[in-house]
Amino acid sequence: MLNDIERTLFHEQTILRRLDELATQITADYLGRDLTVIAVLNGSLFFMADLLRRIQLPLRLDSISVSSYHGGRQSAGVVTFEQASLPDVTARHVLIIDDILDTGLTLRAIRDRLLNEANPASIRICVLLRKEKPRAHELEADYVGFDIGNEFVVGYGLDFDERYRNLPFIGVLKPEVFSAPSPST
Ligand code: PRP
């Protein structure tokens, strides 16, 4: 697996040090409030597990699963919710956690649906990575681990073709890996 990585962007210890800072900030911001975290599966799994164990609050944890189809043009994206119902967050302070903010399609759809249908007291967004690029879908993240360039990253939950999520650091794939056929199962 390591042979497929062109270079490391963030080592595991660098990620965990940044999570210490994010958790301290989130703990202070939500002190005395009833916090519900909603993790967006699957990409946020490792980030969520490491971040939440650093937050010193008795938070609730829920999750949401969506499929995003960006289509030929980024502005034509469609997000399909896999669950029949949304988490119950009525009057609760919600923090949505995801691994990466790219076009904004996924998180905007989740935020808007929760706002319109679930009556939360508030909604904020926390991402590990934010791509620095013009976004087709208006969305601001409230907590950001790292800003990155517009490149294809894998590891620490992020996948290419559903693989490499278990890489313990975040790296950039070698270009030849993109063009190679998927290994047979
Ligand atoms: C990835 C990632 C974000 C989304 C970001 O999810 O986890 O949810 O894309 O892209 P966007 O800002 O352009 O919408 P993906 O649909 O690949 O599913 P995954 O979480 O299972 O990897």
PDB file of C-alpha atoms and ligand atoms in Angstrom:
ATOM      1  CA  MET A   1       0.000   0.000   0.000  1.00  0.00           C
ATOM      2  CA  LEU A   2       2.770   2.450   0.892  1.00  0.00           C
ATOM      3  CA  ASN A   3       4.280   2.015  -2.580  1.00  0.00           C
ATOM      4  CA  ASP A   4       1.145   3.619  -4.047  1.00  0.00           C
ATOM      5  CA  ILE A   5       1.700   6.878  -2.165  1.00  0.00           C
ATOM      6  CA  GLU A   6       3.601   9.676  -3.897  1.00  0.00           C
ATOM      7  CA  ARG A   7       4.121  11.769  -0.772  1.00  0.00           C
ATOM      8  CA  THR A   8       2.813  12.268   2.740  1.00  0.00           C
ATOM      9  CA  LEU A   9       0.772  15.411   3.351  1.00  0.00           C
ATOM     10  CA  PHE A  10       0.097  14.994   7.080  1.00  0.00           C
ATOM     11  CA  HIS A  11       1.760  12.471   9.356  1.00  0.00           C
ATOM     12  CA  GLU A  12      -0.341  10.761  11.997  1.00  0.00           C
ATOM     13  CA  GLN A  13       1.231  12.750  14.819  1.00  0.00           C
ATOM     14  CA  THR A  14       0.629  16.012  12.959  1.00  0.00           C
ATOM     15  CA  ILE A  15      -3.036  15.091  12.575  1.00  0.00           C
ATOM     16  CA  LEU A  16      -3.419  14.142  16.225  1.00  0.00           C
ATOM     17  CA  ARG A  17      -1.747  17.350  17.423  1.00  0.00           C
ATOM     18  CA  ARG A  18      -4.203  19.365  15.331  1.00  0.00           C
ATOM     19  CA  LEU A  19      -7.090  17.333  16.739  1.00  0.00           C
ATOM     20  CA  ASP A  20      -5.957  18.304  20.252  1.00  0.00           C
ATOM     21  CA  GLU A  21      -6.349  21.955  19.232  1.00  0.00           C
ATOM     22  CA  LEU A  22      -9.716  21.445  17.541  1.00  0.00           C
ATOM     23  CA  ALA A  23     -11.067  19.480  20.507  1.00  0.00           C
ATOM     24  CA  THR A  24      -9.993  22.175  22.946  1.00  0.00           C
ATOM     25  CA  GLN A  25     -11.767  24.807  20.857  1.00  0.00           C
ATOM     26  CA  ILE A  26     -14.944  22.729  20.458  1.00  0.00           C
ATOM     27  CA  THR A  27     -15.006  21.885  24.169  1.00  0.00           C
ATOM     28  CA  ALA A  28     -14.799  25.583  25.062  1.00  0.00           C
ATOM     29  CA  ASP A  29     -17.389  26.632  22.475  1.00  0.00           C
ATOM     30  CA  TYR A  30     -20.015  24.080  23.585  1.00  0.00           C
ATOM     31  CA  LEU A  31     -19.433  24.169  27.340  1.00  0.00           C
ATOM     32  CA  GLY A  32     -22.796  23.998  29.119  1.00  0.00           C
ATOM     33  CA  ARG A  33     -24.680  23.179  25.929  1.00  0.00           C
ATOM     34  CA  ASP A  34     -26.238  19.919  24.807  1.00  0.00           C
ATOM     35  CA  LEU A  35     -24.007  18.908  21.880  1.00  0.00           C
ATOM     36  CA  THR A  36     -25.000  16.321  19.294  1.00  0.00           C
ATOM     37  CA  VAL A  37     -22.355  15.255  16.793  1.00  0.00           C
ATOM     38  CA  ILE A  38     -23.472  13.847  13.458  1.00  0.00           C
ATOM     39  CA  ALA A  39     -20.705  12.014  11.628  1.00  0.00           C
ATOM     40  CA  VAL A  40     -20.968  11.678   7.847  1.00  0.00           C
ATOM     41  CA  LEU A  41     -20.042   8.086   6.935  1.00  0.00           C
ATOM     42  CA  ASN A  42     -17.727   6.576   5.821  1.00  0.00           C
ATOM     43  CA  GLY A  43     -14.957   9.086   5.321  1.00  0.00           C
ATOM     44  CA  SER A  44     -15.210  10.690   8.756  1.00  0.00           C
ATOM     45  CA  LEU A  45     -14.807   7.442  10.759  1.00  0.00           C
ATOM     46  CA  PHE A  46     -11.168   7.809  11.843  1.00  0.00           C
ATOM     47  CA  PHE A  47     -11.364  11.587  12.247  1.00  0.00           C
ATOM     48  CA  MET A  48     -14.552  11.294  14.280  1.00  0.00           C
ATOM     49  CA  ALA A  49     -13.150   8.597  16.581  1.00  0.00           C
ATOM     50  CA  ASP A  50      -9.934  10.469  17.343  1.00  0.00           C
ATOM     51  CA  LEU A  51     -11.520  13.911  17.632  1.00  0.00           C
ATOM     52  CA  LEU A  52     -14.482  12.951  19.815  1.00  0.00           C
ATOM     53  CA  ARG A  53     -12.305  11.155  22.352  1.00  0.00           C
ATOM     54  CA  ARG A  54     -10.505  14.452  22.880  1.00  0.00           C
ATOM     55  CA  ILE A  55     -13.643  16.535  23.472  1.00  0.00           C
ATOM     56  CA  GLN A  56     -14.366  16.927  27.184  1.00  0.00           C
ATOM     57  CA  LEU A  57     -18.147  17.037  26.927  1.00  0.00           C
ATOM     58  CA  PRO A  58     -20.874  14.393  27.390  1.00  0.00           C
ATOM     59  CA  LEU A  59     -21.909  14.697  23.765  1.00  0.00           C
ATOM     60  CA  ARG A  60     -24.390  12.537  21.871  1.00  0.00           C
ATOM     61  CA  LEU A  61     -23.217  10.778  18.710  1.00  0.00           C
ATOM     62  CA  ASP A  62     -25.246  10.019  15.635  1.00  0.00           C
ATOM     63  CA  SER A  63     -24.333   9.353  12.019  1.00  0.00           C
ATOM     64  CA  ILE A  64     -25.665   9.913   8.565  1.00  0.00           C
ATOM     65  CA  SER A  65     -24.929   8.140   5.318  1.00  0.00           C
ATOM     66  CA  VAL A  66     -25.315   9.743   1.916  1.00  0.00           C
ATOM     67  CA  SER A  67     -24.337   9.078  -1.665  1.00  0.00           C
ATOM     68  CA  SER A  68     -23.145  12.016  -3.699  1.00  0.00           C
ATOM     69  CA  TYR A  69     -23.314  12.103  -7.446  1.00  0.00           C
ATOM     70  CA  HIS A  70     -21.555  15.125  -8.800  1.00  0.00           C
ATOM     71  CA  GLY A  71     -22.555  14.595 -12.422  1.00  0.00           C
ATOM     72  CA  GLY A  72     -20.728  15.995 -15.383  1.00  0.00           C
ATOM     73  CA  ARG A  73     -20.806  19.491 -13.918  1.00  0.00           C
ATOM     74  CA  GLN A  74     -20.196  20.187 -10.259  1.00  0.00           C
ATOM     75  CA  SER A  75     -23.279  22.395 -10.059  1.00  0.00           C
ATOM     76  CA  ALA A  76     -25.458  19.470 -11.165  1.00  0.00           C
ATOM     77  CA  GLY A  77     -24.757  17.366  -8.070  1.00  0.00           C
ATOM     78  CA  VAL A  78     -27.338  15.212  -6.335  1.00  0.00           C
ATOM     79  CA  VAL A  79     -27.125  13.884  -2.771  1.00  0.00           C
ATOM     80  CA  THR A  80     -29.171  10.820  -1.820  1.00  0.00           C
ATOM     81  CA  PHE A  81     -29.837  10.105   1.864  1.00  0.00           C
ATOM     82  CA  GLU A  82     -29.502   6.414   2.717  1.00  0.00           C
ATOM     83  CA  GLN A  83     -31.661   6.513   5.878  1.00  0.00           C
ATOM     84  CA  ALA A  84     -35.399   6.754   5.862  1.00  0.00           C
ATOM     85  CA  SER A  85     -35.345   9.307   8.694  1.00  0.00           C
ATOM     86  CA  LEU A  86     -32.996  11.964   9.984  1.00  0.00           C
ATOM     87  CA  PRO A  87     -31.429  11.832  13.464  1.00  0.00           C
ATOM     88  CA  ASP A  88     -33.656  13.440  16.115  1.00  0.00           C
ATOM     89  CA  VAL A  89     -31.914  16.738  16.864  1.00  0.00           C
ATOM     90  CA  THR A  90     -34.880  18.888  17.779  1.00  0.00           C
ATOM     91  CA  ALA A  91     -33.683  21.868  19.867  1.00  0.00           C
ATOM     92  CA  ARG A  92     -30.161  20.426  20.039  1.00  0.00           C
ATOM     93  CA  HIS A  93     -26.865  22.001  19.067  1.00  0.00           C
ATOM     94  CA  VAL A  94     -25.532  19.981  16.136  1.00  0.00           C
ATOM     95  CA  LEU A  95     -21.957  19.632  14.959  1.00  0.00           C
ATOM     96  CA  ILE A  96     -21.633  17.849  11.611  1.00  0.00           C
ATOM     97  CA  ILE A  97     -18.297  16.112  11.139  1.00  0.00           C
ATOM     98  CA  ASP A  98     -16.840  15.095   7.799  1.00  0.00           C
ATOM     99  CA  ASP A  99     -13.414  14.260   6.463  1.00  0.00           C
ATOM    100  CA  ILE A 100     -13.226  16.749   3.611  1.00  0.00           C
ATOM    101  CA  LEU A 101     -14.936  19.811   2.203  1.00  0.00           C
ATOM    102  CA  ASP A 102     -14.433  19.722  -1.553  1.00  0.00           C
ATOM    103  CA  THR A 103     -17.213  21.143  -3.741  1.00  0.00           C
ATOM    104  CA  GLY A 104     -19.483  21.595  -0.717  1.00  0.00           C
ATOM    105  CA  LEU A 105     -22.268  19.550  -2.315  1.00  0.00           C
ATOM    106  CA  THR A 106     -22.474  16.879   0.387  1.00  0.00           C
ATOM    107  CA  LEU A 107     -22.286  19.050   3.473  1.00  0.00           C
ATOM    108  CA  ARG A 108     -24.575  21.716   2.111  1.00  0.00           C
ATOM    109  CA  ALA A 109     -27.252  19.126   1.346  1.00  0.00           C
ATOM    110  CA  ILE A 110     -26.970  17.618   4.840  1.00  0.00           C
ATOM    111  CA  ARG A 111     -26.948  20.993   6.580  1.00  0.00           C
ATOM    112  CA  ASP A 112     -29.919  22.306   4.601  1.00  0.00           C
ATOM    113  CA  ARG A 113     -32.000  19.191   5.140  1.00  0.00           C
ATOM    114  CA  LEU A 114     -31.351  19.219   8.892  1.00  0.00           C
ATOM    115  CA  LEU A 115     -32.158  22.931   9.053  1.00  0.00           C
ATOM    116  CA  ASN A 116     -35.364  22.521   7.076  1.00  0.00           C
ATOM    117  CA  GLU A 117     -36.678  19.299   8.617  1.00  0.00           C
ATOM    118  CA  ALA A 118     -35.060  18.582  12.000  1.00  0.00           C
ATOM    119  CA  ASN A 119     -35.473  21.845  13.986  1.00  0.00           C
ATOM    120  CA  PRO A 120     -32.002  21.960  15.580  1.00  0.00           C
ATOM    121  CA  ALA A 121     -31.060  24.813  17.932  1.00  0.00           C
ATOM    122  CA  SER A 122     -27.928  25.405  15.860  1.00  0.00           C
ATOM    123  CA  ILE A 123     -25.736  23.733  13.252  1.00  0.00           C
ATOM    124  CA  ARG A 124     -21.991  24.028  12.807  1.00  0.00           C
ATOM    125  CA  ILE A 125     -19.643  22.118  10.521  1.00  0.00           C
ATOM    126  CA  CYS A 126     -16.276  20.563  11.304  1.00  0.00           C
ATOM    127  CA  VAL A 127     -13.993  19.107   8.625  1.00  0.00           C
ATOM    128  CA  LEU A 128     -10.527  17.661   8.810  1.00  0.00           C
ATOM    129  CA  LEU A 129      -9.543  18.932   5.358  1.00  0.00           C
ATOM    130  CA  ARG A 130     -10.752  21.872   3.302  1.00  0.00           C
ATOM    131  CA  LYS A 131      -9.738  22.167  -0.324  1.00  0.00           C
ATOM    132  CA  GLU A 132      -8.718  25.682  -1.238  1.00  0.00           C
ATOM    133  CA  LYS A 133     -10.664  26.211  -4.457  1.00  0.00           C
ATOM    134  CA  PRO A 134     -13.724  28.059  -5.704  1.00  0.00           C
ATOM    135  CA  ARG A 135     -16.727  26.107  -4.415  1.00  0.00           C
ATOM    136  CA  ALA A 136     -19.720  25.323  -6.599  1.00  0.00           C
ATOM    137  CA  HIS A 137     -21.914  25.047  -3.493  1.00  0.00           C
ATOM    138  CA  GLU A 138     -21.856  27.834  -0.904  1.00  0.00           C
ATOM    139  CA  LEU A 139     -20.732  26.440   2.421  1.00  0.00           C
ATOM    140  CA  GLU A 140     -18.488  27.651   5.242  1.00  0.00           C
ATOM    141  CA  ALA A 141     -16.891  25.248   7.711  1.00  0.00           C
ATOM    142  CA  ASP A 142     -16.717  26.434  11.332  1.00  0.00           C
ATOM    143  CA  TYR A 143     -13.846  24.148  12.346  1.00  0.00           C
ATOM    144  CA  VAL A 144     -11.104  23.117   9.911  1.00  0.00           C
ATOM    145  CA  GLY A 145      -8.138  20.841  10.542  1.00  0.00           C
ATOM    146  CA  PHE A 146      -6.031  21.701   7.515  1.00  0.00           C
ATOM    147  CA  ASP A 147      -6.379  23.578   4.248  1.00  0.00           C
ATOM    148  CA  ILE A 148      -5.020  21.686   1.251  1.00  0.00           C
ATOM    149  CA  GLY A 149      -4.550  22.255  -2.460  1.00  0.00           C
ATOM    150  CA  ASN A 150      -6.794  20.739  -5.095  1.00  0.00           C
ATOM    151  CA  GLU A 151      -5.211  17.285  -5.138  1.00  0.00           C
ATOM    152  CA  PHE A 152      -6.442  13.751  -4.600  1.00  0.00           C
ATOM    153  CA  VAL A 153      -5.702  12.659  -1.055  1.00  0.00           C
ATOM    154  CA  VAL A 154      -6.201   9.302   0.646  1.00  0.00           C
ATOM    155  CA  GLY A 155      -5.772   7.814   4.087  1.00  0.00           C
ATOM    156  CA  TYR A 156      -7.104   8.416   7.578  1.00  0.00           C
ATOM    157  CA  GLY A 157     -10.602   7.681   6.279  1.00  0.00           C
ATOM    158  CA  LEU A 158     -10.272   9.135   2.799  1.00  0.00           C
ATOM    159  CA  ASP A 159     -10.532   6.649  -0.039  1.00  0.00           C
ATOM    160  CA  PHE A 160      -9.759   6.089  -3.667  1.00  0.00           C
ATOM    161  CA  ASP A 161     -12.263   3.613  -5.103  1.00  0.00           C
ATOM    162  CA  GLU A 162     -13.162   2.621  -1.492  1.00  0.00           C
ATOM    163  CA  ARG A 163      -9.538   1.679  -0.712  1.00  0.00           C
ATOM    164  CA  TYR A 164      -6.719   3.260   1.326  1.00  0.00           C
ATOM    165  CA  ARG A 165      -9.042   4.467   4.140  1.00  0.00           C
ATOM    166  CA  ASN A 166      -6.940   2.514   6.660  1.00  0.00           C
ATOM    167  CA  LEU A 167      -3.704   4.315   5.837  1.00  0.00           C
ATOM    168  CA  PRO A 168      -2.782   5.927   9.186  1.00  0.00           C
ATOM    169  CA  PHE A 169      -1.635   9.203   7.581  1.00  0.00           C
ATOM    170  CA  ILE A 170      -2.886  11.432   4.757  1.00  0.00           C
ATOM    171  CA  GLY A 171      -1.044  11.174   1.468  1.00  0.00           C
ATOM    172  CA  VAL A 172      -1.225  11.841  -2.230  1.00  0.00           C
ATOM    173  CA  LEU A 173      -1.590   8.873  -4.560  1.00  0.00           C
ATOM    174  CA  LYS A 174       0.856   8.269  -7.381  1.00  0.00           C
ATOM    175  CA  PRO A 175      -0.743   9.235 -10.713  1.00  0.00           C
ATOM    176  CA  GLU A 176      -0.267   5.742 -12.125  1.00  0.00           C
ATOM    177  CA  VAL A 177      -2.520   4.333  -9.368  1.00  0.00           C
ATOM    178  CA  PHE A 178      -5.428   6.394 -10.700  1.00  0.00           C
ATOM    179  CA  SER A 179      -5.169   4.895 -14.170  1.00  0.00           C
ATOM    180  CA  ALA A 180      -4.554   1.301 -13.071  1.00  0.00           C
ATOM    181  CA  PRO A 181      -7.525  -1.088 -13.110  1.00  0.00           C
ATOM    182  CA  SER A 182      -8.979  -2.022  -9.706  1.00  0.00           C
ATOM    183  CA  PRO A 183      -7.481  -5.177  -8.201  1.00  0.00           C
ATOM    184  CA  SER A 184      -9.803  -8.144  -8.525  1.00  0.00           C
ATOM    185  CA  THR A 185     -11.539  -9.260  -5.371  1.00  0.00           C
TER     186      THR A 185
HETATM  187  C1  PRP B   1     -16.612  12.367   0.213  1.00  0.00           C
HETATM  188  C2  PRP B   1     -16.255  12.997   1.543  1.00  0.00           C
HETATM  189  C3  PRP B   1     -17.280  14.092   1.701  1.00  0.00           C
HETATM  190  C4  PRP B   1     -17.552  14.499   0.281  1.00  0.00           C
HETATM  191  C5  PRP B   1     -16.848  15.784  -0.019  1.00  0.00           C
HETATM  192  O1  PRP B   1     -17.636  11.460   0.424  1.00  0.00           O
HETATM  193  O2  PRP B   1     -16.320  12.058   2.602  1.00  0.00           O
HETATM  194  O3  PRP B   1     -18.460  13.620   2.317  1.00  0.00           O
HETATM  195  O4  PRP B   1     -17.059  13.461  -0.580  1.00  0.00           O
HETATM  196  O5  PRP B   1     -17.069  16.160  -1.348  1.00  0.00           O
HETATM  197  P1  PRP B   1     -17.984  17.387  -1.756  1.00  0.00           P
HETATM  198  O6  PRP B   1     -17.658  18.545  -0.846  1.00  0.00           O
HETATM  199  O7  PRP B   1     -17.572  17.639  -3.166  1.00  0.00           O
HETATM  200  O8  PRP B   1     -19.412  16.953  -1.629  1.00  0.00           O
HETATM  201  P2  PRP B   1     -17.953  10.235  -0.558  1.00  0.00           P
HETATM  202  O9  PRP B   1     -19.238  10.518  -1.271  1.00  0.00           O
HETATM  203  O10 PRP B   1     -16.763   9.930  -1.400  1.00  0.00           O
HETATM  204  O11 PRP B   1     -18.232   9.066   0.481  1.00  0.00           O
HETATM  205  P3  PRP B   1     -17.313   8.496   1.663  1.00  0.00           P
HETATM  206  O12 PRP B   1     -17.448   9.440   2.830  1.00  0.00           O
HETATM  207  O13 PRP B   1     -17.899   7.173   1.956  1.00  0.00           O
HETATM  208  O14 PRP B   1     -15.885   8.440   1.158  1.00  0.00           O
END
